[in-house]
Coordinates of C-alpha atoms and ligand atoms in Angstrom, one line a residue:
M10 CA 0.0 0.0 0.0
A11 CA 1.2 3.5 -0.8
G12 CA 1.1 4.5 2.9
K13 CA -0.9 4.1 6.0
L14 CA -4.7 4.5 5.5
G15 CA -5.6 8.1 6.2
S16 CA -2.0 9.4 5.6
S17 CA -1.2 12.1 3.1
S18 CA 0.2 9.5 0.7
R19 CA -2.9 7.3 1.0
P20 CA -5.9 9.4 2.1
L21 CA -9.1 7.7 3.2
R22 CA -11.3 7.5 0.1
V23 CA -15.0 8.2 0.9
A24 CA -18.0 8.1 -1.4
I25 CA -21.0 10.0 -0.4
V26 CA -24.2 8.9 -2.2
G27 CA -26.6 11.8 -2.3
A28 CA -25.8 15.5 -2.5
G29 CA -28.5 16.7 -0.1
P30 CA -28.1 18.4 3.3
S31 CA -27.1 15.3 5.2
G32 CA -24.5 14.3 2.6
F33 CA -22.9 17.8 2.7
Y34 CA -22.9 17.9 6.5
A35 CA -21.1 14.5 6.5
A36 CA -18.5 15.8 4.0
G37 CA -18.1 19.0 6.1
A38 CA -17.5 17.0 9.2
L39 CA -14.9 14.8 7.5
L40 CA -13.1 17.9 6.2
Q41 CA -13.1 19.6 9.6
Q42 CA -11.4 16.8 11.6
K43 CA -7.6 17.0 11.7
D44 CA -6.5 13.4 12.3
I45 CA -7.1 11.7 9.0
H46 CA -6.4 12.7 5.4
V47 CA -9.5 12.3 3.4
S48 CA -10.5 12.4 -0.2
I49 CA -14.3 12.6 -0.9
D50 CA -16.4 12.0 -3.9
I51 CA -20.1 13.1 -3.7
F52 CA -22.5 11.4 -6.1
D53 CA -26.0 12.3 -7.0
R54 CA -28.3 10.6 -9.5
L55 CA -29.4 14.1 -10.8
P56 CA -27.1 16.5 -12.4
T57 CA -28.0 19.2 -9.8
P58 CA -26.8 19.1 -6.2
Y59 CA -28.6 20.0 -3.0
G60 CA -31.4 17.4 -2.9
L61 CA -34.3 18.4 -0.7
V62 CA -33.1 22.0 -0.6
R63 CA -33.8 22.3 -4.3
Y64 CA -36.6 19.8 -4.7
G65 CA -38.3 19.7 -1.3
V66 CA -38.1 23.1 0.4
A67 CA -41.1 25.2 -0.6
P68 CA -40.4 27.7 -3.4
D69 CA -41.7 30.5 -1.2
H70 CA -39.2 29.7 1.5
Q71 CA -36.1 31.1 -0.3
K72 CA -34.3 32.0 2.9
I73 CA -34.0 28.4 3.9
K74 CA -32.4 27.7 0.6
S75 CA -29.5 30.0 1.3
V76 CA -28.0 27.1 3.3
T77 CA -26.5 25.9 0.0
K78 CA -23.8 28.6 0.4
V79 CA -22.4 26.4 3.2
Y80 CA -22.5 23.3 1.0
E81 CA -20.9 25.2 -1.8
R82 CA -17.9 26.0 0.4
T83 CA -17.6 22.3 1.3
V84 CA -17.5 21.1 -2.3
R85 CA -15.1 23.8 -3.3
D86 CA -12.5 22.2 -0.9
S87 CA -9.8 20.6 -3.0
R88 CA -10.4 17.3 -1.2
V89 CA -13.9 17.1 -2.5
R90 CA -15.3 16.3 -6.0
Y91 CA -18.9 16.3 -7.3
F92 CA -20.3 13.7 -9.7
G93 CA -23.8 14.6 -10.7
N94 CA -25.9 12.4 -13.0
V95 CA -24.4 9.3 -11.5
G96 CA -27.0 7.1 -9.8
L97 CA -26.1 4.2 -7.5
G98 CA -27.7 1.1 -9.0
E99 CA -27.9 3.0 -12.4
E100 CA -24.6 4.4 -13.7
I101 CA -22.6 2.7 -11.0
S102 CA -23.1 -0.4 -9.0
H103 CA -22.8 -1.1 -5.3
D104 CA -19.9 -3.5 -6.0
E105 CA -18.0 -0.9 -8.0
L106 CA -18.4 1.7 -5.2
K107 CA -17.2 -0.9 -2.7
S108 CA -14.1 -1.6 -4.8
H109 CA -13.2 2.1 -5.2
Y110 CA -13.9 3.6 -1.8
D111 CA -12.7 2.6 1.7
Q112 CA -16.0 3.9 3.2
I113 CA -19.4 4.7 1.7
I114 CA -22.0 7.1 3.2
Y115 CA -25.6 6.7 2.0
A116 CA -27.2 10.1 2.1
T117 CA -30.1 9.1 -0.1
G118 CA -32.9 10.7 1.9
A119 CA -36.5 9.5 1.6
S120 CA -37.9 10.0 -1.9
S121 CA -41.1 7.9 -1.5
D122 CA -44.1 8.2 0.8
K123 CA -46.2 6.3 3.2
Q124 CA -49.6 5.0 2.2
L125 CA -52.9 5.3 4.1
G126 CA -53.8 1.7 3.2
I127 CA -57.5 2.6 2.6
P128 CA -59.9 1.6 -0.3
G129 CA -59.8 4.0 -3.2
E130 CA -56.2 5.2 -2.5
D131 CA -55.3 4.3 -6.1
L132 CA -58.1 6.3 -7.8
Q133 CA -57.2 9.1 -10.1
G134 CA -56.9 12.3 -8.2
S135 CA -55.3 10.6 -5.2
F136 CA -51.6 11.6 -4.8
S137 CA -48.9 11.8 -2.3
A138 CA -47.8 15.2 -1.2
T139 CA -44.3 14.0 -2.1
E140 CA -45.3 14.0 -5.8
F141 CA -46.9 17.4 -5.7
V142 CA -43.9 18.9 -3.9
A143 CA -41.4 17.4 -6.3
W144 CA -43.7 18.5 -9.2
Y145 CA -44.0 22.2 -8.2
N146 CA -40.3 22.3 -7.4
G147 CA -39.3 21.1 -10.9
H148 CA -37.9 17.7 -10.0
P149 CA -37.1 16.0 -13.4
D150 CA -38.8 12.7 -12.4
F151 CA -42.1 14.4 -11.6
T152 CA -42.7 16.9 -14.4
D153 CA -45.2 14.6 -16.1
R154 CA -47.6 14.5 -13.1
D155 CA -51.1 15.8 -14.0
F156 CA -52.9 17.3 -11.1
D157 CA -56.5 18.3 -12.0
L158 CA -56.7 21.8 -10.5
S159 CA -60.0 22.4 -12.2
V160 CA -61.7 20.9 -9.1
E161 CA -63.1 23.2 -6.4
S162 CA -62.3 21.1 -3.3
V163 CA -59.0 19.4 -2.3
A164 CA -58.2 17.4 0.8
I165 CA -54.8 17.3 2.4
I166 CA -54.3 14.4 4.9
G167 CA -51.9 15.1 7.8
V168 CA -50.9 18.3 9.6
G169 CA -47.1 18.4 9.4
N170 CA -45.0 21.1 7.7
V171 CA -45.2 19.4 4.3
A172 CA -49.0 19.6 4.6
M173 CA -48.6 23.3 5.3
D174 CA -46.4 23.7 2.3
V175 CA -48.9 22.0 0.0
T176 CA -51.7 24.0 1.5
R177 CA -49.9 27.3 0.9
I178 CA -48.9 26.6 -2.6
L179 CA -52.6 25.7 -3.5
A180 CA -53.9 28.7 -1.6
K181 CA -51.4 31.4 -2.8
S182 CA -52.3 34.0 -5.4
I183 CA -50.4 34.0 -8.7
D184 CA -48.7 37.2 -7.7
E185 CA -47.4 35.6 -4.5
L186 CA -46.2 32.5 -6.4
A187 CA -44.6 34.5 -9.3
E188 CA -42.0 35.8 -6.9
T189 CA -40.7 32.3 -6.2
D190 CA -38.6 29.7 -8.1
I191 CA -41.6 27.4 -8.5
A192 CA -41.3 25.5 -11.8
D193 CA -42.7 27.5 -14.7
Y194 CA -45.1 24.7 -15.7
A195 CA -46.5 24.6 -12.2
L196 CA -47.0 28.3 -12.1
E197 CA -49.0 28.1 -15.4
K198 CA -51.1 25.3 -14.1
L199 CA -51.8 27.1 -10.8
R200 CA -52.7 30.2 -12.7
A201 CA -55.7 28.3 -14.1
S202 CA -56.5 26.7 -10.7
R203 CA -60.1 26.7 -9.7
V204 CA -59.5 25.3 -6.3
K205 CA -61.5 27.2 -3.7
H206 CA -61.7 24.9 -0.7
I207 CA -58.6 23.3 0.8
H208 CA -59.5 20.8 3.6
V209 CA -56.7 20.0 6.0
V210 CA -57.5 16.7 7.8
A211 CA -55.9 15.8 11.1
R212 CA -56.4 12.4 12.7
R213 CA -55.7 13.8 16.2
G214 CA -56.5 17.1 17.8
P215 CA -55.1 20.7 17.5
A216 CA -52.6 20.1 20.3
Q217 CA -51.0 17.2 18.4
A218 CA -50.5 19.1 15.1
K219 CA -46.9 18.6 13.9
F220 CA -46.5 21.9 12.0
T221 CA -44.3 24.5 13.6
N222 CA -45.3 28.1 14.6
P223 CA -44.1 30.1 11.5
E224 CA -45.9 27.7 9.2
I225 CA -49.4 28.0 10.8
K226 CA -48.9 31.8 11.1
E227 CA -48.1 32.1 7.4
L228 CA -51.5 30.6 6.6
G229 CA -53.1 33.6 8.3
E230 CA -51.2 36.0 6.1
L231 CA -52.2 34.8 2.7
A232 CA -53.5 37.4 0.2
E233 CA -56.4 35.4 -1.1
A234 CA -57.2 32.7 1.4
D235 CA -59.0 32.6 4.8
V236 CA -58.4 30.0 7.4
I237 CA -61.6 28.5 8.8
I238 CA -61.4 26.7 12.1
N239 CA -64.3 25.9 14.3
P240 CA -63.5 27.4 17.7
A241 CA -65.2 24.4 19.4
D242 CA -62.6 22.1 17.9
L243 CA -59.9 24.0 19.8
V244 CA -61.4 23.2 23.2
L245 CA -58.9 20.6 24.6
D246 CA -59.4 17.4 26.5
P247 CA -57.5 17.2 29.8
A248 CA -54.6 15.2 28.5
S249 CA -53.9 17.5 25.6
R250 CA -54.2 20.5 27.9
I251 CA -51.5 19.1 30.2
S252 CA -49.3 18.2 27.3
L253 CA -49.1 21.8 26.3
E254 CA -47.3 22.7 29.5
S255 CA -44.2 21.0 28.2
D256 CA -44.6 21.7 24.5
R257 CA -44.1 25.4 23.7
T258 CA -44.5 24.8 20.0
A259 CA -47.9 23.2 20.4
A260 CA -49.0 25.8 22.9
R261 CA -48.1 28.6 20.4
N262 CA -49.7 26.7 17.5
L263 CA -52.9 26.6 19.5
E264 CA -52.7 30.4 20.3
T265 CA -52.3 31.1 16.5
M266 CA -55.2 28.7 15.7
Q267 CA -57.4 30.4 18.3
A268 CA -56.7 33.8 16.7
L269 CA -57.4 32.4 13.2
A270 CA -60.6 30.7 14.5
E271 CA -61.8 34.0 15.9
R272 CA -61.1 35.9 12.7
G273 CA -62.9 33.4 10.6
A274 CA -63.9 34.2 7.0
T275 CA -63.1 37.7 5.7
G276 CA -64.4 37.2 2.2
K277 CA -61.2 36.1 0.5
P278 CA -61.8 33.9 -2.6
R279 CA -60.2 30.7 -1.1
Q280 CA -60.8 29.0 2.2
I281 CA -58.5 26.6 4.2
H282 CA -60.7 24.4 6.4
F283 CA -59.2 22.5 9.3
H284 CA -60.8 19.2 10.4
F285 CA -59.5 17.7 13.5
L286 CA -60.1 14.2 14.9
R287 CA -60.9 12.7 11.5
S288 CA -59.3 9.7 9.8
P289 CA -59.9 9.0 6.1
V290 CA -61.3 5.5 5.7
E291 CA -62.2 5.5 2.0
L292 CA -61.7 7.5 -1.1
C293 CA -64.9 7.2 -3.2
G294 CA -65.5 7.5 -7.0
D295 CA -65.7 5.4 -10.1
T296 CA -62.4 6.1 -11.7
A297 CA -61.5 9.4 -10.0
V298 CA -61.9 10.7 -6.5
K299 CA -65.2 12.4 -5.9
S300 CA -65.4 12.3 -2.1
M301 CA -63.6 11.1 1.0
R302 CA -65.2 9.2 3.8
M303 CA -63.8 9.9 7.3
E304 CA -64.3 8.4 10.7
V305 CA -64.6 10.6 13.7
N306 CA -61.9 9.9 16.3
E307 CA -61.5 10.5 19.9
L308 CA -58.2 10.9 21.8
H309 CA -57.0 8.8 24.6
P310 CA -53.7 9.1 26.5
T311 CA -51.4 6.0 26.6
D312 CA -49.0 4.8 29.2
T313 CA -46.0 6.3 27.3
G314 CA -47.5 9.8 27.4
Y315 CA -48.4 9.6 23.7
I316 CA -51.9 10.7 23.0
A317 CA -53.5 8.2 20.6
C318 CA -56.7 8.3 18.6
D319 CA -59.4 5.8 17.9
G320 CA -62.5 5.8 15.7
I321 CA -65.8 6.0 17.4
G322 CA -67.9 4.5 14.5
R323 CA -69.4 7.8 13.3
F324 CA -68.7 8.7 9.7
E325 CA -68.7 11.9 7.6
T326 CA -68.2 12.5 3.9
L327 CA -66.3 15.3 2.3
D328 CA -66.8 16.1 -1.4
V329 CA -63.3 16.5 -2.9
G330 CA -61.8 16.0 -6.3
L331 CA -58.2 15.8 -5.3
V332 CA -56.5 14.2 -2.3
F333 CA -52.9 14.6 -1.2
R334 CA -51.8 12.4 1.6
S335 CA -49.1 14.1 3.5
I336 CA -48.4 11.5 6.2
G337 CA -44.7 11.1 5.9
Y338 CA -41.9 10.1 3.6
R339 CA -40.1 6.8 3.2
S340 CA -36.7 5.8 1.7
V341 CA -36.5 3.6 -1.3
P342 CA -34.3 0.5 -1.4
I343 CA -31.0 0.8 -3.3
P344 CA -29.8 -2.4 -5.2
G345 CA -27.1 -4.1 -3.1
V346 CA -27.7 -2.0 0.0
A347 CA -29.5 -3.2 3.2
F348 CA -33.0 -2.0 3.7
Y349 CA -35.5 -2.3 6.6
D350 CA -38.8 -2.2 4.9
K351 CA -40.9 -1.8 8.0
W352 CA -39.4 1.5 8.9
G353 CA -38.5 2.5 5.3
I354 CA -34.8 3.2 6.2
I355 CA -31.4 1.7 5.8
P356 CA -30.9 -0.4 9.0
N357 CA -28.1 1.0 11.1
Q358 CA -26.6 1.4 14.5
K359 CA -26.1 5.2 15.0
G360 CA -25.1 5.4 11.4
R361 CA -23.1 2.2 10.9
V362 CA -25.1 0.2 8.3
T363 CA -26.3 -3.2 9.5
A364 CA -27.1 -6.2 7.3
T365 CA -30.6 -6.4 8.8
H366 CA -32.6 -4.6 11.5
Q367 CA -30.5 -5.0 14.7
G368 CA -28.1 -7.3 12.6
E369 CA -24.4 -7.4 12.0
V370 CA -22.5 -4.2 11.0
V371 CA -21.6 -4.1 7.3
P372 CA -17.9 -2.9 7.3
G373 CA -17.3 0.3 5.5
E374 CA -20.9 1.3 4.9
Y375 CA -22.6 4.2 6.7
V376 CA -25.8 6.2 6.5
V377 CA -26.9 9.7 7.4
G378 CA -30.1 11.8 7.3
W379 CA -33.6 10.6 6.6
A380 CA -32.3 7.3 5.2
K381 CA -30.8 6.8 8.7
R382 CA -33.4 8.0 11.1
G383 CA -36.6 8.3 9.1
P384 CA -38.2 11.5 7.8
T385 CA -38.1 13.8 10.8
G386 CA -36.5 17.1 11.6
V387 CA -35.6 20.2 9.7
I388 CA -32.5 20.7 7.5
G389 CA -30.3 21.7 10.5
T390 CA -31.2 18.4 12.3
N391 CA -29.0 16.7 9.8
K392 CA -25.8 18.3 11.0
P393 CA -25.4 16.6 14.4
D394 CA -26.9 13.5 12.8
S395 CA -24.1 13.4 10.2
V396 CA -21.4 14.3 12.8
E397 CA -22.5 11.2 14.8
T398 CA -22.0 9.0 11.8
V399 CA -18.7 10.6 10.8
N400 CA -17.3 10.1 14.3
L401 CA -18.0 6.4 14.0
M402 CA -16.4 6.2 10.6
L403 CA -13.2 7.8 12.0
E404 CA -13.2 5.3 14.9
D405 CA -13.5 2.5 12.4
V406 CA -10.5 3.5 10.2
A407 CA -8.1 1.6 12.5
T408 CA -9.7 -1.7 11.8
L409 CA -10.8 -1.1 8.2
T410 CA -9.6 -3.2 5.3
P411 CA -8.6 -0.6 2.7
V412 CA -9.5 -1.0 -1.0
A413 CA -6.6 -1.6 -3.5
D414 CA -4.4 1.4 -4.2
A415 CA -5.2 1.1 -7.9
T416 CA -8.9 1.5 -7.5
A417 CA -8.5 4.0 -4.6
D418 CA -6.7 6.3 -7.0
P419 CA -9.1 9.1 -7.7
K420 CA -8.4 8.8 -11.4
A421 CA -9.8 5.2 -11.3
I422 CA -13.5 6.1 -10.8
V423 CA -13.3 8.8 -13.5
A424 CA -11.8 6.3 -15.9
L425 CA -14.6 3.9 -15.1
L426 CA -17.4 6.5 -15.7
Q427 CA -15.7 7.7 -18.9
K428 CA -15.3 4.1 -20.2
R429 CA -19.0 3.6 -19.6
G430 CA -19.9 6.9 -21.4
V431 CA -21.5 8.5 -18.4
D432 CA -22.0 12.2 -19.0
Y433 CA -21.4 13.2 -15.4
F434 CA -21.8 16.8 -14.1
N435 CA -18.9 18.2 -12.1
F436 CA -19.3 21.1 -9.8
E437 CA -18.1 23.6 -12.4
D438 CA -20.9 22.3 -14.7
W439 CA -23.4 22.9 -11.9
L440 CA -22.1 26.4 -11.3
K441 CA -22.6 27.2 -15.0
L442 CA -26.1 25.8 -14.9
E443 CA -26.9 27.7 -11.8
A444 CA -25.6 31.0 -13.4
I445 CA -28.0 30.4 -16.3
E446 CA -30.9 29.7 -14.0
D447 CA -30.1 32.8 -11.9
E448 CA -29.8 35.0 -15.0
R449 CA -33.1 33.8 -16.4
G450 CA -34.7 34.5 -13.0
R451 CA -33.2 38.0 -12.7
A452 CA -34.9 38.9 -16.0
Q453 CA -38.3 38.1 -14.5
G454 CA -37.6 39.3 -10.9
R455 CA -37.5 35.8 -9.6
P456 CA -34.8 34.0 -7.6
R457 CA -34.1 31.6 -10.5
I458 CA -35.9 29.8 -13.3
K459 CA -35.1 26.1 -12.9
F460 CA -34.2 23.6 -15.6
T461 CA -36.6 20.8 -15.0
S462 CA -35.3 18.1 -17.5
E463 CA -32.0 16.4 -17.3
A464 CA -31.6 16.5 -21.0
D465 CA -32.1 20.3 -21.0
M466 CA -29.6 20.6 -18.1
L467 CA -27.0 18.7 -20.1
A468 CA -27.7 20.5 -23.3
A469 CA -27.4 23.9 -21.7
I470 CA -23.8 23.4 -20.6
R471 CA -22.4 21.0 -23.1
Ligands
NAP766 P1 -44.7 14.9 10.0 O1 -44.3 16.2 10.6 O2 -44.3 13.7 10.6 O3 -46.3 15.0 9.8 C1 -47.0 13.9 9.4 C2 -48.5 14.1 9.6 O4 -49.2 13.0 9.1 C3 -48.8 14.1 11.1 O5 -49.9 15.1 11.3 C4 -49.3 12.7 11.4 O6 -50.3 12.6 12.4 C5 -50.0 12.4 10.1 N1 -50.2 11.0 9.8 C6 -49.3 10.0 9.8 N2 -49.8 8.8 9.5 C7 -51.2 9.1 9.3 C8 -52.3 8.3 9.0 N3 -52.1 7.0 8.8 N4 -53.5 8.8 8.9 C9 -53.6 10.2 9.1 N5 -52.6 11.0 9.4 C10 -51.4 10.4 9.5 O7 -44.1 14.8 8.5 P2 -44.0 15.8 7.2 O8 -45.0 16.9 7.2 O9 -43.9 14.9 6.0 O10 -42.6 16.5 7.5 C11 -41.4 15.7 7.6 C12 -40.3 16.5 8.3 O11 -39.9 17.6 7.5 C13 -40.8 17.1 9.6 O12 -39.8 17.0 10.6 C14 -41.0 18.6 9.2 O13 -41.0 19.5 10.3 C15 -39.9 18.8 8.2 N6 -40.3 19.9 7.3 C16 -40.0 21.2 7.7 C17 -40.3 22.2 6.9 C18 -40.0 23.6 7.4 O14 -39.1 23.8 8.2 N7 -40.6 24.6 6.9 C19 -41.1 22.1 5.8 C20 -41.4 20.8 5.4 C21 -41.0 19.7 6.1 P3 -49.9 12.0 13.8 O15 -49.2 13.1 14.6 O16 -51.2 11.6 14.4 O17 -49.0 10.8 13.6

């Protein structure tokens, strides 16, 4: 071997699969430590980096997107290279990565969604929020989705921040949306939207809503939509009332909802209706959704302190032509990589990948972000999470079997991709594309106008 693993003559070669926040925080943590020389390649299956910041964060939340400046600094470090348009299990196999890198970090996020498991879920007009979010953000895999916005009533199932994002995008005026980097085709489709009623459906009560304070406040500030909440629905059961004493977010959420309930309708053209203690039990219609049947729930505290809900056998029907379930994301399995289907994650012990749930550690393989812990937390949550994994990686270096010097050579992976004819994007390519997007945006007073097809991205800079 050219030298000790982690020395300047034989740096630790690390592949990071996925160029979203968790991948960049892992790269950042590897660069910051002083003990081991590292050389990092970041791969993404799309030409563009930044994952959920580009394709998940709502287009009207531009401030959140400025975090990419931190990631840009990371990738500009001479020890880091970017390979966009290289998908694991597509352009490159798991075995190939294993033979070229001493350690691999999966930072592949959670690109799929959970299902309700109710009859009618596959009808036309029933979608996951994941699809809608990726569509309006211009994700190349979702540009062909056809959401029928000629309907008057839409239901959104779940009351997390994703549900709030989807609600806002459906409720905002075109003037509000036109200031954002929403995909052009989505802007046009929303311009013709006839949606008037947006029903937000929560299986539990207002004290259990998962959204955070700014998100519920924002709904009260929309130019063309009123929030309708029945004040009686905000009267809490004893257990929920007690739970607010130790949950400031929930207490503040409730205050905001009380203010919104008091204000009621002010005559704006759209209405956002909150329905608490309702579980969808069936989506009804012949081929397309026409209505949604819901069971009324009641809350009951459990021994763990969790406040659960149960149906009470009373049913209601809501006429809706479009349903978005916003009940959480799931990771998708990657060929060759362990997967725990029940939780929709890569099984792991604090970031060390295990062959099965609670099984043996797979040497040299690690996981960060939503693929590690499930779809929870905001972008910043990924930083300590990635640091935890990186600390274990560094600990493992002493006992690691390094890959052969020939394949560890940074030129080897480039040669492999070139031999295969993979048209990969390096970071300079991305910067060129970004400059074009920004320029097109400036001309229209928008943050950027996104390329939404991989072919167009490649054509624009080749
Ligand atoms: P989430 O916060 O976990 O919310 C999921 C919602 O779905 C909850 O209201 C949950 O209700 C409900 N739900 C789950 N299973 C259900 C079922 N079978 N039937 C009915 N309802 C069900 O998930 P998310 O909204 O997808 O967000 C994911 C993460 O991204 C969160 O940490 C979120 O804060 C973050 N995020 C942040 C921002 C932001 O900072 N602006 C924006 C978007 C996302 P229960 O509580 O009853 O389970």
